[in-house]
Amino acid sequence: MRIQTRTLKLVLIALAVIVLLVVVYILAGRFEASREVAPEGADTAASRTTVKEEDDDTDAVSPLNDDSEATATVYYNGKEYCLNDSLHNILILGIDDAEVTESSTYRNSGQADLILLAVFNDEEKTCTLLHINRDTMTDVSVLGALGDYAGVTYEQIALAHTYGSGLEDSCENTVTTVSSFLYGVEIDNYLSLTMDGVAVINDLVGGVTVTIEDDFTGVDDTLVQGETVTLMGEHALTYVRARYSMTDDSSNLARMERQKTYMLGLTEALKKATAADVGFPLEAYAAAADYIITDCDIDALANYGSQLTEYTLSDIISPEGEAVLGEEYMEFYVDEDALQQLVIDLFYVPVEEE
């Protein structure tokens, strides 16, 4: 009985991680790049720049070098910093495939539409969510026909997951690419969730009840303005993600309000489902497992889940940059100076002078 109780507790905590994934995944649309057309003559094939060298004799180096791993000590804007050893993190990926499938070749169709790094600070008891725009142009690690490293190509960071079978190797390749993008910052774990996993969790709790405040005409005619409905399946995804087809939401404010409403409703529905059936967490975990790829065992997930409940959760932050329309697709070019500062602030601490 003790073992069963502990297992149920671990699954319940692990479910908290899955719920976070669902909530974050449906919020991914909040960070979609605006569909701006590239200015005439704009260079949409720009490469990443490196930080200017400091005129100093110190052996420490900039975090914007090409090393595969972050250096323990860096010198930035006249100050010395070291990696913050109180941090650990997990990379959360939202994959645009309906379900987890293994490709028979060394390429697959699953792009990482959501790339989010949850950074836990054990000393300050905080969790910072770092969102990376899926259209970010960067050097993407490429896997060859045998699954081995075959070099890099300059393209959208979301495409890193398309190299490999679509399983662990694709997640690991995305980890490599994201780590490189963040100048070698180590990523401890990863967890990916496919699109249909969102609808599964929504439907397991019996749907989420909301009042439709916006006009969804032509987008989803089952969502009638002014009516109170229980969102099920794809209708839930439409409710929280629709924007560009909404004629009155160019500012994104209406969608953000819908997302807040949905999160509150989902949270309440999960509480009720668990209170009504002690076995619900097991059912939910089993149902969601088919949509998840992770290098975490249940104890690791439980640890992340417990910290999510105990730590202070920050707002989602995202690197600054510019979104332009490339030859075919949207491209996001990061502001290197701003990203440099973000990496220093999030992953490093000043070295105390003696």
mmCIF file of C-alpha atoms in Angstrom:
data_model
loop_
_atom_site.group_PDB
_atom_site.id
_atom_site.type_symbol
_atom_site.label_atom_id
_atom_site.label_comp_id
_atom_site.label_asym_id
_atom_site.label_seq_id
_atom_site.Cartn_x
_atom_site.Cartn_y
_atom_site.Cartn_z
ATOM 1 C CA MET A 1 0.000 0.000 0.000
ATOM 2 C CA ARG A 2 2.846 2.383 0.802
ATOM 3 C CA ILE A 3 4.380 1.729 -2.608
ATOM 4 C CA GLN A 4 1.026 2.283 -4.318
ATOM 5 C CA THR A 5 0.450 5.505 -2.389
ATOM 6 C CA ARG A 6 3.922 6.791 -3.242
ATOM 7 C CA THR A 7 3.436 5.893 -6.906
ATOM 8 C CA LEU A 8 0.104 7.674 -7.000
ATOM 9 C CA LYS A 9 1.662 10.730 -5.378
ATOM 10 C CA LEU A 10 4.504 10.746 -7.901
ATOM 11 C CA VAL A 11 2.075 10.422 -10.789
ATOM 12 C CA LEU A 12 -0.051 13.226 -9.379
ATOM 13 C CA ILE A 13 2.980 15.507 -9.178
ATOM 14 C CA ALA A 14 4.126 14.421 -12.627
ATOM 15 C CA LEU A 15 0.650 15.309 -13.868
ATOM 16 C CA ALA A 16 1.306 18.854 -12.644
ATOM 17 C CA VAL A 17 4.205 19.005 -15.104
ATOM 18 C CA ILE A 18 1.966 17.737 -17.907
ATOM 19 C CA VAL A 19 -0.704 20.290 -17.034
ATOM 20 C CA LEU A 20 1.950 23.014 -17.163
ATOM 21 C CA LEU A 21 2.901 21.766 -20.617
ATOM 22 C CA VAL A 22 -0.700 21.900 -21.763
ATOM 23 C CA VAL A 23 -1.203 25.408 -20.426
ATOM 24 C CA VAL A 24 2.090 26.656 -21.849
ATOM 25 C CA TYR A 25 1.494 24.926 -25.186
ATOM 26 C CA ILE A 26 -1.880 26.560 -25.710
ATOM 27 C CA LEU A 27 -0.301 29.863 -24.743
ATOM 28 C CA ALA A 28 2.317 29.471 -27.461
ATOM 29 C CA GLY A 29 0.190 31.520 -29.825
ATOM 30 C CA ARG A 30 0.735 34.504 -27.556
ATOM 31 C CA PHE A 31 4.288 34.671 -28.869
ATOM 32 C CA GLU A 32 3.579 34.163 -32.588
ATOM 33 C CA ALA A 33 5.580 36.598 -34.679
ATOM 34 C CA SER A 34 3.592 39.412 -36.220
ATOM 35 C CA ARG A 35 3.248 38.903 -39.966
ATOM 36 C CA GLU A 36 5.364 41.829 -41.083
ATOM 37 C CA VAL A 37 6.749 42.012 -44.591
ATOM 38 C CA ALA A 38 10.508 42.359 -44.852
ATOM 39 C CA PRO A 39 11.526 45.915 -45.770
ATOM 40 C CA GLU A 40 12.751 46.315 -49.316
ATOM 41 C CA GLY A 41 16.440 45.540 -49.436
ATOM 42 C CA ALA A 42 16.469 43.914 -45.992
ATOM 43 C CA ASP A 43 19.046 41.183 -45.460
ATOM 44 C CA THR A 44 17.061 38.127 -44.381
ATOM 45 C CA ALA A 45 20.073 35.833 -44.402
ATOM 46 C CA ALA A 46 22.054 37.634 -41.739
ATOM 47 C CA SER A 47 24.301 35.499 -39.563
ATOM 48 C CA ARG A 48 24.665 35.778 -35.813
ATOM 49 C CA THR A 49 27.259 38.241 -34.613
ATOM 50 C CA THR A 50 29.740 37.858 -31.791
ATOM 51 C CA VAL A 51 30.395 40.190 -28.920
ATOM 52 C CA LYS A 52 33.190 42.693 -29.217
ATOM 53 C CA GLU A 53 36.295 41.689 -27.350
ATOM 54 C CA GLU A 54 36.964 43.567 -24.139
ATOM 55 C CA ASP A 55 40.306 45.323 -23.772
ATOM 56 C CA ASP A 56 41.336 43.400 -20.708
ATOM 57 C CA ASP A 57 44.020 40.921 -19.776
ATOM 58 C CA THR A 58 41.637 38.515 -18.028
ATOM 59 C CA ASP A 59 41.471 34.888 -19.194
ATOM 60 C CA ALA A 60 37.688 34.944 -19.015
ATOM 61 C CA VAL A 61 35.813 35.063 -22.327
ATOM 62 C CA SER A 62 32.517 36.320 -23.665
ATOM 63 C CA PRO A 63 29.416 34.068 -23.582
ATOM 64 C CA LEU A 64 28.929 34.955 -27.260
ATOM 65 C CA ASN A 65 31.756 32.800 -28.529
ATOM 66 C CA ASP A 66 31.408 29.656 -30.621
ATOM 67 C CA ASP A 67 32.329 27.151 -27.906
ATOM 68 C CA SER A 68 30.045 24.135 -27.610
ATOM 69 C CA GLU A 69 29.722 24.600 -23.872
ATOM 70 C CA ALA A 70 29.220 27.665 -21.721
ATOM 71 C CA THR A 71 32.399 28.755 -19.984
ATOM 72 C CA ALA A 72 32.386 28.756 -16.201
ATOM 73 C CA THR A 73 33.656 32.328 -16.115
ATOM 74 C CA VAL A 74 32.956 35.146 -18.555
ATOM 75 C CA TYR A 75 33.936 38.771 -18.847
ATOM 76 C CA TYR A 76 31.111 41.058 -19.939
ATOM 77 C CA ASN A 77 30.916 44.866 -20.045
ATOM 78 C CA GLY A 78 33.883 45.252 -17.742
ATOM 79 C CA LYS A 79 32.638 42.773 -15.116
ATOM 80 C CA GLU A 80 33.478 39.144 -14.387
ATOM 81 C CA TYR A 81 30.674 36.553 -14.084
ATOM 82 C CA CYS A 82 30.483 32.846 -13.328
ATOM 83 C CA LEU A 83 27.777 30.288 -14.060
ATOM 84 C CA ASN A 84 25.089 30.138 -11.411
ATOM 85 C CA ASP A 85 25.419 26.665 -9.879
ATOM 86 C CA SER A 86 21.983 26.949 -8.227
ATOM 87 C CA LEU A 87 20.208 26.377 -11.555
ATOM 88 C CA HIS A 88 18.757 23.365 -13.309
ATOM 89 C CA ASN A 89 16.345 23.314 -16.215
ATOM 90 C CA ILE A 90 14.059 21.343 -18.501
ATOM 91 C CA LEU A 91 13.372 22.102 -22.163
ATOM 92 C CA ILE A 92 9.660 21.890 -22.995
ATOM 93 C CA LEU A 93 8.785 21.272 -26.636
ATOM 94 C CA GLY A 94 5.359 21.476 -28.282
ATOM 95 C CA ILE A 95 5.481 19.368 -31.459
ATOM 96 C CA ASP A 96 3.066 20.098 -34.290
ATOM 97 C CA ASP A 97 2.409 16.425 -35.091
ATOM 98 C CA ALA A 98 -0.865 14.964 -33.864
ATOM 99 C CA GLU A 99 0.832 12.079 -32.082
ATOM 100 C CA VAL A 100 4.253 10.592 -31.454
ATOM 101 C CA THR A 101 5.364 8.705 -34.562
ATOM 102 C CA GLU A 102 8.721 7.236 -35.560
ATOM 103 C CA SER A 103 10.006 8.168 -38.981
ATOM 104 C CA SER A 104 11.505 5.438 -41.142
ATOM 105 C CA THR A 105 14.110 7.894 -42.453
ATOM 106 C CA TYR A 106 16.523 10.354 -40.854
ATOM 107 C CA ARG A 107 13.995 13.194 -41.285
ATOM 108 C CA ASN A 108 10.530 13.648 -39.805
ATOM 109 C CA SER A 109 7.666 16.143 -40.104
ATOM 110 C CA GLY A 110 7.457 17.253 -36.466
ATOM 111 C CA GLN A 111 8.522 20.865 -36.033
ATOM 112 C CA ALA A 112 8.894 22.303 -32.529
ATOM 113 C CA ASP A 113 6.202 24.998 -32.549
ATOM 114 C CA LEU A 114 6.805 25.669 -28.855
ATOM 115 C CA ILE A 115 10.319 25.920 -27.410
ATOM 116 C CA LEU A 116 10.326 26.823 -23.742
ATOM 117 C CA LEU A 117 13.115 26.434 -21.185
ATOM 118 C CA ALA A 118 11.952 26.216 -17.571
ATOM 119 C CA VAL A 119 14.881 27.433 -15.441
ATOM 120 C CA PHE A 120 14.721 26.549 -11.731
ATOM 121 C CA ASN A 121 16.750 28.529 -9.204
ATOM 122 C CA ASP A 122 17.083 26.392 -6.065
ATOM 123 C CA GLU A 123 18.572 29.205 -4.003
ATOM 124 C CA GLU A 124 15.904 31.805 -4.762
ATOM 125 C CA LYS A 125 13.100 29.208 -5.129
ATOM 126 C CA THR A 126 11.987 30.623 -8.472
ATOM 127 C CA CYS A 127 11.182 29.230 -11.902
ATOM 128 C CA THR A 128 11.753 31.398 -14.964
ATOM 129 C CA LEU A 129 10.132 30.409 -18.263
ATOM 130 C CA LEU A 130 12.275 31.356 -21.265
ATOM 131 C CA HIS A 131 10.334 31.183 -24.529
ATOM 132 C CA ILE A 132 12.258 31.016 -27.802
ATOM 133 C CA ASN A 133 10.424 32.091 -30.943
ATOM 134 C CA ARG A 134 10.039 29.025 -33.179
ATOM 135 C CA ASP A 135 10.923 31.155 -36.239
ATOM 136 C CA THR A 136 14.290 32.209 -34.781
ATOM 137 C CA MET A 137 16.990 32.018 -37.455
ATOM 138 C CA THR A 138 20.098 30.319 -36.119
ATOM 139 C CA ASP A 139 22.605 27.532 -36.751
ATOM 140 C CA VAL A 140 20.616 24.297 -36.510
ATOM 141 C CA SER A 141 22.352 21.010 -35.806
ATOM 142 C CA VAL A 142 21.851 18.469 -38.607
ATOM 143 C CA LEU A 143 21.727 14.677 -38.238
ATOM 144 C CA GLY A 144 22.835 12.431 -41.091
ATOM 145 C CA ALA A 145 21.331 9.218 -42.467
ATOM 146 C CA LEU A 146 22.970 7.157 -39.719
ATOM 147 C CA GLY A 147 21.746 9.491 -36.993
ATOM 148 C CA ASP A 148 25.185 10.984 -36.457
ATOM 149 C CA TYR A 149 26.105 14.661 -36.397
ATOM 150 C CA ALA A 150 26.437 16.024 -39.939
ATOM 151 C CA GLY A 151 27.062 19.739 -39.397
ATOM 152 C CA VAL A 152 24.829 22.808 -39.137
ATOM 153 C CA THR A 153 22.481 24.728 -41.391
ATOM 154 C CA TYR A 154 21.129 28.251 -40.955
ATOM 155 C CA GLU A 155 17.337 28.059 -40.646
ATOM 156 C CA GLN A 156 14.385 28.309 -38.237
ATOM 157 C CA ILE A 157 15.155 26.787 -34.851
ATOM 158 C CA ALA A 158 11.868 24.833 -34.944
ATOM 159 C CA LEU A 159 13.341 22.653 -37.696
ATOM 160 C CA ALA A 160 15.937 21.151 -35.358
ATOM 161 C CA HIS A 161 13.346 18.576 -34.295
ATOM 162 C CA THR A 162 12.775 17.450 -37.901
ATOM 163 C CA TYR A 163 16.216 15.834 -37.995
ATOM 164 C CA GLY A 164 16.140 12.274 -36.723
ATOM 165 C CA SER A 165 13.365 9.761 -36.143
ATOM 166 C CA GLY A 166 11.007 12.119 -34.330
ATOM 167 C CA LEU A 167 11.728 10.415 -31.014
ATOM 168 C CA GLU A 168 14.552 10.890 -28.510
ATOM 169 C CA ASP A 169 17.189 11.711 -31.148
ATOM 170 C CA SER A 170 15.085 14.599 -32.497
ATOM 171 C CA CYS A 171 14.558 15.974 -28.990
ATOM 172 C CA GLU A 172 18.263 15.660 -28.260
ATOM 173 C CA ASN A 173 19.110 17.445 -31.509
ATOM 174 C CA THR A 174 16.796 20.274 -30.477
ATOM 175 C CA VAL A 175 18.512 20.403 -27.086
ATOM 176 C CA THR A 176 21.876 20.721 -28.862
ATOM 177 C CA THR A 177 20.589 23.526 -31.084
ATOM 178 C CA VAL A 178 18.930 25.471 -28.260
ATOM 179 C CA SER A 179 22.027 25.117 -26.083
ATOM 180 C CA SER A 180 24.167 26.491 -28.906
ATOM 181 C CA PHE A 181 21.721 29.347 -29.447
ATOM 182 C CA LEU A 182 22.120 30.231 -25.760
ATOM 183 C CA TYR A 183 25.912 30.228 -26.149
ATOM 184 C CA GLY A 184 26.496 26.783 -24.710
ATOM 185 C CA VAL A 185 24.251 26.927 -21.631
ATOM 186 C CA GLU A 186 23.748 23.328 -20.490
ATOM 187 C CA ILE A 187 20.226 21.869 -20.710
ATOM 188 C CA ASP A 188 19.535 19.171 -18.129
ATOM 189 C CA ASN A 189 16.354 17.514 -19.371
ATOM 190 C CA TYR A 190 13.724 17.682 -22.085
ATOM 191 C CA LEU A 191 10.047 16.852 -22.459
ATOM 192 C CA SER A 192 8.032 17.079 -25.686
ATOM 193 C CA LEU A 193 4.259 17.027 -26.113
ATOM 194 C CA THR A 194 2.434 16.579 -29.414
ATOM 195 C CA MET A 195 -0.570 18.674 -30.359
ATOM 196 C CA ASP A 196 -3.306 16.138 -29.691
ATOM 197 C CA GLY A 197 -2.085 15.808 -26.102
ATOM 198 C CA VAL A 198 -3.680 19.178 -25.349
ATOM 199 C CA ALA A 199 -7.122 18.028 -26.426
ATOM 200 C CA VAL A 200 -6.680 14.747 -24.529
ATOM 201 C CA ILE A 201 -6.116 16.475 -21.181
ATOM 202 C CA ASN A 202 -8.966 18.903 -21.884
ATOM 203 C CA ASP A 203 -11.392 16.075 -22.630
ATOM 204 C CA LEU A 204 -10.262 13.913 -19.696
ATOM 205 C CA VAL A 205 -11.448 16.571 -17.254
ATOM 206 C CA GLY A 206 -14.783 16.745 -19.052
ATOM 207 C CA GLY A 207 -13.967 19.906 -20.951
ATOM 208 C CA VAL A 208 -13.582 23.498 -19.795
ATOM 209 C CA THR A 209 -16.648 25.737 -19.464
ATOM 210 C CA VAL A 210 -16.317 29.349 -20.653
ATOM 211 C CA THR A 211 -18.495 32.205 -21.870
ATOM 212 C CA ILE A 212 -17.702 33.198 -25.453
ATOM 213 C CA GLU A 213 -16.855 36.910 -25.425
ATOM 214 C CA ASP A 214 -15.451 37.209 -28.960
ATOM 215 C CA ASP A 215 -16.842 36.778 -32.448
ATOM 216 C CA PHE A 216 -15.614 33.451 -33.883
ATOM 217 C CA THR A 217 -17.753 33.677 -37.024
ATOM 218 C CA GLY A 218 -15.950 31.917 -39.855
ATOM 219 C CA VAL A 219 -13.344 30.525 -37.473
ATOM 220 C CA ASP A 220 -15.461 28.099 -35.445
ATOM 221 C CA ASP A 221 -19.209 28.598 -35.829
ATOM 222 C CA THR A 222 -19.897 26.364 -32.808
ATOM 223 C CA LEU A 223 -18.428 29.104 -30.602
ATOM 224 C CA VAL A 224 -21.297 31.582 -30.556
ATOM 225 C CA GLN A 225 -20.655 34.978 -29.012
ATOM 226 C CA GLY A 226 -22.545 35.433 -25.741
ATOM 227 C CA GLU A 227 -23.155 31.727 -25.112
ATOM 228 C CA THR A 228 -21.651 29.639 -22.302
ATOM 229 C CA VAL A 229 -20.153 26.421 -23.673
ATOM 230 C CA THR A 230 -18.022 23.514 -22.514
ATOM 231 C CA LEU A 231 -14.988 23.346 -24.772
ATOM 232 C CA MET A 232 -14.061 19.888 -26.021
ATOM 233 C CA GLY A 233 -11.293 18.656 -28.283
ATOM 234 C CA GLU A 234 -10.305 20.895 -31.170
ATOM 235 C CA HIS A 235 -12.749 23.604 -30.066
ATOM 236 C CA ALA A 236 -10.576 24.164 -26.974
ATOM 237 C CA LEU A 237 -7.499 24.644 -29.149
ATOM 238 C CA THR A 238 -9.359 27.074 -31.388
ATOM 239 C CA TYR A 239 -10.613 29.059 -28.400
ATOM 240 C CA VAL A 240 -7.160 29.676 -26.961
ATOM 241 C CA ARG A 241 -5.105 29.947 -30.142
ATOM 242 C CA ALA A 242 -7.237 31.813 -32.706
ATOM 243 C CA ARG A 243 -6.057 35.304 -33.487
ATOM 244 C CA TYR A 244 -5.168 36.072 -37.084
ATOM 245 C CA SER A 245 -8.654 35.130 -38.289
ATOM 246 C CA MET A 246 -10.197 37.336 -35.615
ATOM 247 C CA THR A 247 -10.862 40.710 -37.224
ATOM 248 C CA ASP A 248 -10.871 42.653 -33.961
ATOM 249 C CA ASP A 249 -7.771 41.224 -32.260
ATOM 250 C CA SER A 250 -4.788 42.787 -33.988
ATOM 251 C CA SER A 251 -3.448 43.830 -30.572
ATOM 252 C CA ASN A 252 -3.669 40.231 -29.195
ATOM 253 C CA LEU A 253 -5.384 41.506 -26.027
ATOM 254 C CA ALA A 254 -8.600 39.555 -26.577
ATOM 255 C CA ARG A 255 -6.759 36.267 -27.028
ATOM 256 C CA MET A 256 -4.697 36.832 -23.897
ATOM 257 C CA GLU A 257 -7.911 37.309 -21.916
ATOM 258 C CA ARG A 258 -9.331 34.099 -23.393
ATOM 259 C CA GLN A 259 -6.176 32.233 -22.407
ATOM 260 C CA LYS A 260 -6.416 33.455 -18.811
ATOM 261 C CA THR A 261 -10.063 32.395 -18.679
ATOM 262 C CA TYR A 262 -9.239 28.969 -20.058
ATOM 263 C CA MET A 263 -6.356 28.412 -17.606
ATOM 264 C CA LEU A 264 -8.590 29.178 -14.652
ATOM 265 C CA GLY A 265 -11.267 26.849 -15.985
ATOM 266 C CA LEU A 266 -8.798 24.036 -16.672
ATOM 267 C CA THR A 267 -7.289 24.333 -13.208
ATOM 268 C CA GLU A 268 -10.703 24.091 -11.556
ATOM 269 C CA ALA A 269 -11.700 21.149 -13.745
ATOM 270 C CA LEU A 270 -8.510 19.289 -12.812
ATOM 271 C CA LYS A 271 -9.126 19.868 -9.108
ATOM 272 C CA LYS A 272 -12.689 18.568 -9.368
ATOM 273 C CA ALA A 273 -11.670 15.503 -11.373
ATOM 274 C CA THR A 274 -8.974 14.564 -8.862
ATOM 275 C CA ALA A 275 -11.300 15.137 -5.884
ATOM 276 C CA ALA A 276 -13.973 12.949 -7.436
ATOM 277 C CA ASP A 277 -11.660 10.089 -8.404
ATOM 278 C CA VAL A 278 -8.383 9.338 -6.641
ATOM 279 C CA GLY A 279 -7.356 7.275 -9.651
ATOM 280 C CA PHE A 280 -7.744 10.178 -12.082
ATOM 281 C CA PRO A 281 -4.060 11.183 -12.030
ATOM 282 C CA LEU A 282 -3.083 7.669 -13.107
ATOM 283 C CA GLU A 283 -5.644 7.762 -15.902
ATOM 284 C CA ALA A 284 -4.495 11.183 -17.068
ATOM 285 C CA TYR A 285 -0.822 10.260 -16.977
ATOM 286 C CA ALA A 286 -1.443 7.061 -18.908
ATOM 287 C CA ALA A 287 -3.502 8.908 -21.527
ATOM 288 C CA ALA A 288 -0.939 11.705 -21.950
ATOM 289 C CA ALA A 289 2.039 9.338 -22.048
ATOM 290 C CA ASP A 290 1.301 8.448 -25.668
ATOM 291 C CA TYR A 291 1.934 12.077 -26.630
ATOM 292 C CA ILE A 292 5.114 12.594 -24.621
ATOM 293 C CA ILE A 293 8.826 11.970 -25.227
ATOM 294 C CA THR A 294 11.157 12.712 -22.312
ATOM 295 C CA ASP A 295 14.477 11.716 -20.802
ATOM 296 C CA CYS A 296 12.972 12.063 -17.306
ATOM 297 C CA ASP A 297 11.836 9.103 -15.250
ATOM 298 C CA ILE A 298 8.786 9.501 -13.016
ATOM 299 C CA ASP A 299 10.900 10.556 -10.031
ATOM 300 C CA ALA A 300 12.521 13.351 -12.054
ATOM 301 C CA LEU A 301 9.121 14.500 -13.293
ATOM 302 C CA ALA A 302 7.861 14.400 -9.727
ATOM 303 C CA ASN A 303 10.761 16.598 -8.633
ATOM 304 C CA TYR A 304 10.045 19.158 -11.331
ATOM 305 C CA GLY A 305 6.357 19.021 -10.479
ATOM 306 C CA SER A 306 6.904 19.582 -6.767
ATOM 307 C CA GLN A 307 9.172 22.529 -7.484
ATOM 308 C CA LEU A 308 6.562 24.030 -9.793
ATOM 309 C CA THR A 309 4.126 24.000 -6.889
ATOM 310 C CA GLU A 310 6.646 25.323 -4.352
ATOM 311 C CA TYR A 311 8.662 27.839 -6.361
ATOM 312 C CA THR A 312 7.558 31.293 -7.479
ATOM 313 C CA LEU A 313 6.708 31.142 -11.187
ATOM 314 C CA SER A 314 7.844 34.150 -13.220
ATOM 315 C CA ASP A 315 6.236 35.679 -16.253
ATOM 316 C CA ILE A 316 7.340 34.196 -19.562
ATOM 317 C CA ILE A 317 10.319 36.042 -21.040
ATOM 318 C CA SER A 318 11.463 35.887 -24.653
ATOM 319 C CA PRO A 319 14.539 37.149 -26.540
ATOM 320 C CA GLU A 320 13.984 40.427 -28.346
ATOM 321 C CA GLY A 321 14.316 40.658 -32.088
ATOM 322 C CA GLU A 322 12.634 41.395 -35.403
ATOM 323 C CA ALA A 323 10.147 39.267 -37.336
ATOM 324 C CA VAL A 324 10.218 39.566 -41.118
ATOM 325 C CA LEU A 325 8.731 37.650 -44.015
ATOM 326 C CA GLY A 326 11.458 35.690 -45.778
ATOM 327 C CA GLU A 327 11.238 34.185 -49.240
ATOM 328 C CA GLU A 328 8.591 31.727 -48.044
ATOM 329 C CA TYR A 329 8.178 31.771 -44.281
ATOM 330 C CA MET A 330 8.353 34.047 -41.261
ATOM 331 C CA GLU A 331 11.864 34.586 -39.924
ATOM 332 C CA PHE A 332 12.798 35.997 -36.527
ATOM 333 C CA TYR A 333 16.197 37.654 -36.105
ATOM 334 C CA VAL A 334 17.301 37.914 -32.502
ATOM 335 C CA ASP A 335 18.774 41.115 -31.078
ATOM 336 C CA GLU A 336 22.236 39.845 -30.135
ATOM 337 C CA ASP A 337 22.934 42.566 -27.575
ATOM 338 C CA ALA A 338 19.639 41.887 -25.811
ATOM 339 C CA LEU A 339 20.175 38.105 -25.916
ATOM 340 C CA GLN A 340 23.661 38.541 -24.515
ATOM 341 C CA GLN A 341 22.270 40.488 -21.580
ATOM 342 C CA LEU A 342 19.469 37.947 -21.088
ATOM 343 C CA VAL A 343 21.921 35.040 -20.883
ATOM 344 C CA ILE A 344 24.106 36.903 -18.407
ATOM 345 C CA ASP A 345 21.130 37.857 -16.232
ATOM 346 C CA LEU A 346 19.507 34.422 -16.282
ATOM 347 C CA PHE A 347 22.429 31.998 -16.106
ATOM 348 C CA TYR A 348 25.351 33.898 -14.564
ATOM 349 C CA VAL A 349 26.117 35.726 -11.333
ATOM 350 C CA PRO A 350 28.773 38.405 -10.709
ATOM 351 C CA VAL A 351 32.074 37.220 -9.304
ATOM 352 C CA GLU A 352 32.558 38.810 -5.908
ATOM 353 C CA GLU A 353 35.721 40.869 -5.642
ATOM 354 C CA GLU A 354 38.088 39.835 -2.889
#
